[in-house]
Coordinates of C-alpha atoms in Angstrom, one line a residue:
M1 CA 80.6 140.8 116.4
K2 CA 83.7 142.9 115.9
Q3 CA 83.1 146.1 114.0
Y4 CA 85.5 145.2 111.2
L5 CA 83.1 142.6 109.9
R6 CA 80.6 145.3 109.2
R7 CA 82.7 147.9 107.4
R8 CA 82.1 146.8 103.8
V9 CA 78.5 145.6 104.0
A10 CA 75.8 148.1 104.6
P11 CA 74.4 148.0 108.2
S12 CA 71.9 145.2 108.7
V13 CA 68.3 146.2 108.8
A14 CA 65.7 143.9 110.4
V15 CA 65.5 140.9 108.2
A16 CA 61.7 140.7 108.2
A17 CA 61.4 144.4 107.2
T18 CA 64.0 144.1 104.5
L19 CA 62.6 141.0 102.9
A20 CA 59.1 142.1 103.1
L21 CA 60.2 144.6 100.4
G22 CA 62.8 142.3 98.9
L23 CA 61.4 140.2 96.1
A24 CA 58.5 142.4 95.3
A25 CA 61.1 144.9 94.0
C26 CA 63.6 142.3 92.8
G27 CA 64.6 141.9 89.2
A28 CA 67.2 142.8 86.7
S29 CA 67.8 146.5 86.0
N30 CA 64.9 148.2 84.3
E31 CA 62.7 145.1 84.4
K32 CA 59.5 144.7 86.4
S33 CA 59.2 141.7 88.6
T34 CA 56.1 139.6 88.5
D35 CA 56.9 137.7 91.7
N36 CA 54.8 138.4 94.7
T37 CA 56.9 136.5 97.3
T38 CA 57.5 138.1 100.6
N39 CA 60.0 137.3 103.3
P40 CA 61.9 134.4 101.8
G41 CA 64.3 134.4 104.7
S42 CA 64.0 134.5 108.4
G43 CA 63.2 130.8 108.5
S44 CA 60.8 130.9 105.5
T45 CA 61.6 129.5 102.1
G46 CA 59.6 131.7 99.8
G47 CA 55.9 131.2 100.4
G48 CA 55.2 129.1 97.3
S49 CA 54.8 131.8 94.7
L50 CA 58.1 131.3 92.9
S51 CA 58.5 129.1 89.8
G52 CA 61.3 128.2 87.4
T53 CA 64.6 126.4 87.3
L54 CA 67.7 127.4 89.2
N55 CA 71.0 126.0 88.2
G56 CA 74.2 126.0 90.3
A57 CA 77.5 124.1 90.4
G58 CA 80.6 123.9 92.5
S59 CA 81.7 122.9 96.0
S60 CA 81.3 119.2 96.8
A61 CA 81.7 120.1 100.5
Q62 CA 78.3 121.7 100.2
Q63 CA 76.7 118.7 98.7
S64 CA 74.9 117.3 101.7
A65 CA 73.9 120.7 102.8
M66 CA 72.7 121.5 99.3
E67 CA 70.4 118.5 99.3
A68 CA 68.8 119.8 102.5
W69 CA 68.5 123.3 101.1
K70 CA 67.0 122.1 97.9
A71 CA 64.5 119.9 99.8
G72 CA 63.4 122.7 102.1
F73 CA 63.2 125.3 99.4
Q74 CA 61.4 123.2 96.8
S75 CA 59.0 121.9 99.5
A76 CA 57.8 125.5 100.0
N77 CA 58.0 126.4 96.3
S78 CA 56.6 123.5 94.4
G79 CA 57.0 125.3 91.1
V80 CA 60.8 125.6 91.5
T81 CA 63.5 123.1 90.5
V82 CA 67.0 123.6 91.9
N83 CA 69.8 121.8 90.1
Y84 CA 73.3 121.6 91.6
D85 CA 76.3 119.9 90.2
P86 CA 78.9 119.2 92.9
S87 CA 81.7 119.2 90.4
G88 CA 84.1 120.9 92.7
S89 CA 84.8 124.6 93.6
G90 CA 87.1 125.3 90.6
A91 CA 84.8 123.7 88.1
G92 CA 81.7 125.5 89.5
V93 CA 83.4 128.9 89.5
D94 CA 84.5 128.4 85.9
Q95 CA 81.0 127.5 84.9
F96 CA 79.6 130.6 86.6
L97 CA 82.2 132.9 85.1
A98 CA 81.4 131.5 81.7
G99 CA 77.7 132.1 82.2
G100 CA 76.8 128.4 82.4
V101 CA 75.0 128.5 85.8
Q102 CA 73.2 131.2 87.8
F103 CA 75.3 130.7 91.0
A104 CA 78.4 128.9 92.1
G105 CA 79.5 127.2 95.4
S106 CA 83.1 127.7 96.2
D107 CA 85.4 126.7 99.1
K108 CA 87.7 129.5 98.2
Y109 CA 86.8 133.1 97.7
L110 CA 87.3 134.7 94.3
D111 CA 90.8 135.9 93.5
D112 CA 91.6 139.2 91.8
T113 CA 91.5 137.8 88.3
Q114 CA 88.2 136.0 89.0
I115 CA 86.7 139.2 90.4
K116 CA 87.3 141.0 87.2
T117 CA 85.8 138.2 85.2
A118 CA 82.8 138.0 87.5
Q119 CA 82.2 141.7 87.1
K120 CA 82.3 141.4 83.3
Q121 CA 80.1 138.3 83.2
C122 CA 77.5 139.9 85.6
G123 CA 77.5 143.2 83.7
G124 CA 78.7 145.0 86.9
A125 CA 78.5 143.8 90.5
Y126 CA 78.4 140.4 92.0
V127 CA 77.6 138.9 95.4
E128 CA 79.8 136.5 97.4
V129 CA 78.5 135.4 100.8
P130 CA 79.5 132.6 103.3
V131 CA 76.8 129.9 103.5
Y132 CA 78.6 126.9 105.0
I133 CA 81.2 126.3 107.7
S134 CA 82.9 122.9 107.6
R135 CA 84.8 121.6 110.6
I136 CA 88.0 120.0 109.3
G137 CA 89.2 117.3 111.7
V138 CA 92.4 115.4 112.1
L139 CA 91.0 111.8 111.9
Y140 CA 93.0 108.9 113.1
N141 CA 92.9 105.1 113.5
L142 CA 95.1 103.9 116.4
S143 CA 94.4 100.8 118.4
G144 CA 94.0 101.5 122.1
V145 CA 94.0 105.3 121.8
K146 CA 90.5 106.7 122.4
S147 CA 91.5 110.3 122.8
L148 CA 94.3 112.2 121.2
N149 CA 95.6 115.8 121.6
L150 CA 97.8 117.4 119.0
S151 CA 99.5 120.8 118.9
P152 CA 99.9 122.6 115.5
D153 CA 103.6 121.9 115.4
T154 CA 102.9 118.2 116.0
V155 CA 100.3 118.1 113.3
A156 CA 102.8 119.7 110.9
G157 CA 105.4 117.2 111.8
I158 CA 103.1 114.3 111.2
F159 CA 101.9 115.5 107.8
T160 CA 105.4 116.5 106.6
G161 CA 106.7 113.0 107.5
K162 CA 109.1 114.3 110.1
I163 CA 107.2 112.5 112.9
T164 CA 107.0 108.8 111.9
K165 CA 106.0 106.9 115.1
W166 CA 103.0 107.4 117.3
N167 CA 105.1 107.3 120.5
D168 CA 107.3 110.1 119.2
S169 CA 108.3 112.5 122.0
A170 CA 106.3 115.4 120.4
I171 CA 103.1 113.4 120.5
A172 CA 103.8 112.1 124.0
A173 CA 104.3 115.7 125.2
D174 CA 100.8 116.6 123.9
N175 CA 99.4 113.5 125.7
P176 CA 100.9 113.1 129.2
G177 CA 99.9 109.9 130.9
V178 CA 98.6 108.3 127.7
T179 CA 100.3 105.0 126.6
L180 CA 101.1 105.5 122.9
P181 CA 102.1 102.5 120.7
S182 CA 105.2 102.5 118.6
T183 CA 103.0 102.0 115.5
T184 CA 104.3 103.6 112.3
I185 CA 102.3 106.7 111.3
T186 CA 100.7 106.6 107.8
P187 CA 99.6 110.1 106.9
V188 CA 96.8 110.2 104.3
H189 CA 96.2 113.3 102.1
R190 CA 93.9 114.1 99.2
S191 CA 95.2 113.1 95.7
D192 CA 92.8 115.6 94.0
D193 CA 92.9 119.3 94.3
S194 CA 90.5 120.4 97.0
G195 CA 89.2 123.2 99.1
T196 CA 89.7 121.0 102.2
T197 CA 93.4 120.7 101.4
N198 CA 93.7 124.4 100.8
N199 CA 92.1 125.3 104.2
F200 CA 94.1 122.6 106.0
T201 CA 97.4 123.7 104.6
D202 CA 96.5 127.4 105.2
Y203 CA 95.9 126.5 108.9
L204 CA 99.3 124.7 109.1
A205 CA 101.1 127.5 107.3
Q206 CA 99.8 130.1 109.8
A207 CA 99.6 128.1 113.0
S208 CA 103.0 126.3 112.6
P209 CA 105.2 128.5 110.4
S210 CA 108.4 126.8 111.6
G211 CA 107.0 123.3 111.1
W212 CA 105.1 123.9 107.8
T213 CA 107.0 126.0 105.3
S214 CA 104.8 125.5 102.2
P215 CA 102.0 128.1 101.4
A216 CA 98.4 127.2 101.4
S217 CA 97.5 125.2 98.3
E218 CA 94.6 123.1 96.9
T219 CA 97.3 120.6 95.8
W220 CA 99.1 118.6 98.5
P221 CA 102.7 119.8 98.5
F222 CA 104.6 116.7 99.7
K223 CA 105.2 113.3 98.2
S224 CA 105.3 111.5 101.5
G225 CA 102.3 109.5 102.9
E226 CA 99.4 107.9 101.1
A227 CA 97.1 109.7 98.6
A228 CA 93.4 109.1 98.3
D229 CA 90.7 110.6 96.1
G230 CA 88.0 112.8 97.8
T231 CA 86.8 112.9 101.3
S232 CA 85.4 109.3 101.1
G233 CA 88.7 108.0 99.8
V234 CA 90.6 109.6 102.7
V235 CA 88.2 108.3 105.3
S236 CA 88.3 104.8 103.8
A237 CA 92.1 104.8 103.7
I238 CA 92.4 105.8 107.3
G239 CA 89.9 103.2 108.4
K240 CA 91.8 100.4 106.7
G241 CA 95.1 100.9 108.4
D242 CA 96.1 100.9 112.1
G243 CA 98.3 104.0 112.5
A244 CA 96.7 106.0 109.7
V245 CA 95.9 109.6 110.1
G246 CA 94.3 112.2 107.7
Y247 CA 92.2 115.3 107.5
A248 CA 88.5 115.5 106.4
D249 CA 85.1 117.0 107.3
V250 CA 84.3 115.9 110.8
S251 CA 80.8 114.8 109.8
Q252 CA 82.4 112.0 107.8
A253 CA 84.5 110.6 110.6
G254 CA 82.2 107.8 111.5
S255 CA 84.0 105.5 114.0
L256 CA 87.4 107.0 113.5
G257 CA 89.1 109.0 116.3
V258 CA 89.1 112.8 116.0
A259 CA 92.0 114.7 117.6
N260 CA 91.7 117.7 119.8
I261 CA 93.8 120.6 118.5
K262 CA 95.7 122.9 120.8
V263 CA 94.4 126.5 120.8
G264 CA 96.1 128.7 123.3
S265 CA 96.7 126.7 126.4
K266 CA 94.0 124.1 125.8
F267 CA 93.1 121.3 123.4
V268 CA 89.9 121.9 121.7
P269 CA 87.6 119.4 119.9
P270 CA 86.2 120.5 116.5
N271 CA 82.7 121.3 117.8
A272 CA 80.2 123.5 115.9
A273 CA 80.1 126.3 118.5
A274 CA 83.9 126.8 118.6
S275 CA 84.1 126.7 114.8
A276 CA 81.4 129.3 114.4
T277 CA 83.0 131.5 117.0
D278 CA 86.4 131.4 115.2
V279 CA 84.8 132.4 111.9
E280 CA 82.9 135.2 113.6
S281 CA 86.1 136.5 115.1
S282 CA 87.8 136.5 111.7
K283 CA 88.3 139.6 109.5
L284 CA 86.9 140.3 106.1
A285 CA 89.4 140.4 103.3
T286 CA 90.3 144.0 102.5
G287 CA 90.0 145.8 99.1
R288 CA 87.0 143.7 97.9
P289 CA 83.9 145.1 96.2
K290 CA 80.7 145.9 98.1
N291 CA 78.6 142.8 99.0
D292 CA 81.7 140.6 98.8
M293 CA 82.0 138.9 102.2
A294 CA 85.3 137.0 101.7
I295 CA 86.6 136.0 105.1
N296 CA 90.2 135.5 106.1
V297 CA 89.8 132.8 108.7
N298 CA 91.5 133.4 112.0
R299 CA 94.0 130.5 112.1
T300 CA 96.1 131.7 114.9
S301 CA 93.5 132.3 117.6
T302 CA 94.7 131.7 121.2
D303 CA 91.1 131.7 122.5
S304 CA 90.1 128.2 123.6
N305 CA 86.5 129.0 122.7
T306 CA 87.5 128.8 119.0
Y307 CA 88.4 126.0 116.6
P308 CA 90.5 127.4 113.7
V309 CA 90.7 124.4 111.4
V310 CA 87.6 125.2 109.4
L311 CA 86.6 125.7 105.8
V312 CA 84.3 128.5 104.8
S313 CA 82.3 127.9 101.7
Y314 CA 80.6 130.6 99.7
Q315 CA 77.8 131.2 97.2
I316 CA 78.6 133.5 94.3
A317 CA 75.9 135.1 92.2
C318 CA 75.4 138.1 90.0
Q319 CA 73.7 141.2 91.3
S320 CA 71.7 141.6 88.1
Y321 CA 70.4 139.0 85.7
S322 CA 69.0 139.3 82.2
N323 CA 65.5 138.5 83.5
A324 CA 63.7 139.2 86.7
D325 CA 62.7 135.6 87.3
S326 CA 66.3 134.5 87.6
A327 CA 67.1 137.3 90.0
N328 CA 64.1 136.4 92.1
L329 CA 65.0 132.7 92.3
V330 CA 68.7 133.3 93.1
K331 CA 67.8 135.9 95.7
A332 CA 65.2 133.8 97.4
F333 CA 67.3 130.6 97.4
L334 CA 70.4 132.3 98.8
T335 CA 68.3 134.1 101.4
Y336 CA 67.0 130.7 102.6
E337 CA 70.5 129.2 102.7
V338 CA 71.8 131.9 105.1
S339 CA 68.6 132.1 107.2
P340 CA 68.5 130.4 110.7
A341 CA 66.2 127.7 109.2
G342 CA 68.6 127.1 106.3
Q343 CA 71.6 127.0 108.5
Q344 CA 69.9 124.5 110.9
A345 CA 68.9 122.3 107.9
A346 CA 72.5 122.2 106.8
A347 CA 73.8 121.5 110.3
K348 CA 71.4 118.6 110.6
A349 CA 72.2 117.1 107.2
A350 CA 75.9 117.8 107.0
G351 CA 77.2 118.5 110.5
S352 CA 78.2 122.0 109.6
A353 CA 78.6 124.9 112.0
P354 CA 75.8 127.4 111.5
L355 CA 76.7 131.0 110.7
S356 CA 76.5 133.3 113.7
S357 CA 73.4 135.6 113.9
A358 CA 75.5 138.6 112.9
L359 CA 77.1 136.9 109.9
S360 CA 73.7 135.6 108.8
Q361 CA 72.2 139.0 108.9
Q362 CA 75.1 140.6 107.0
A363 CA 74.9 137.9 104.3
T364 CA 71.1 138.6 104.0
T365 CA 71.8 142.3 103.6
A366 CA 74.3 141.6 100.8
I367 CA 71.8 139.2 99.1
T368 CA 69.0 141.7 99.1
S369 CA 71.1 143.7 96.6
I370 CA 70.4 141.1 93.9
G371 CA 68.0 142.6 91.4
S372 CA 68.3 146.0 92.9
G373 CA 71.0 147.5 90.7
N374 CA 72.8 148.8 93.8

């Protein structure tokens, strides 16, 4: 892991040693914790001594992973109920900033205004850690074409409406020797504001600056193409029309084709290892508070071992809570999410790319600040 990913989070200590001390000392400032849980991370889910209700809201991209996290955590802690409303990143963050939930899931890290609100709502510091890496794929439905390569400029041309036929010379250049039909291209985009759209447009803005001139946005910036609501709507629309193409979480592709994207001199499929490697090679956003692990994803990598069309989703929580039980629950649950066991549960349920060992350990270190007042 490059050194710059360590500069704002205290150096990782051995997870087992850290967490053996963790929840026994956890709690809001000047409160004594009654929880005796040890080592809630490192593949464990809390040891069964926790109890209470934990409420979160936000990212719908996390929904399948969240169901796996809830099942694993509640199985090991029968006295705990975890509620999560997949209302969308914006709505979840708003609820958290208003004090309506104990944590929020977001596909976009907090902006400067939200940071100030979070600090006010939390009575000081907050924690923001990556928990989920979604592989965004360019999904297509094209009769007779089983494999498809696309360069960033070609993807930009397709989704801006400049490339209108599948046998266009730009697509043909990416796919030498492949017989491409003259079928009309129907690009499908999200009609709702979404983190997936924000990350996809961020990739295009950085990887194809000449072909994509709009900034990253949760709102689709063009009127061309077909609009569909949510991931399921996009996948359904692509499946219904020969020649259709869109962007969505790869785990939802089903029988649709998934394009290989040009990275450096090679075309790379959206596999988990390449996605995780790209995130690990990315830099943390600068000027952020301690224990804020906001990541500026490396969209312009030329390393063919990386896949840069990814979405990094975060969990956002307070560092201190009004009672020790809330601090204990949040700390234990987030620790499980970023642990190797939690990441594997999410990968199995949602097809996500697990956090690298280094990122997992750094996130765990940040989470251990919850209840410590540090």
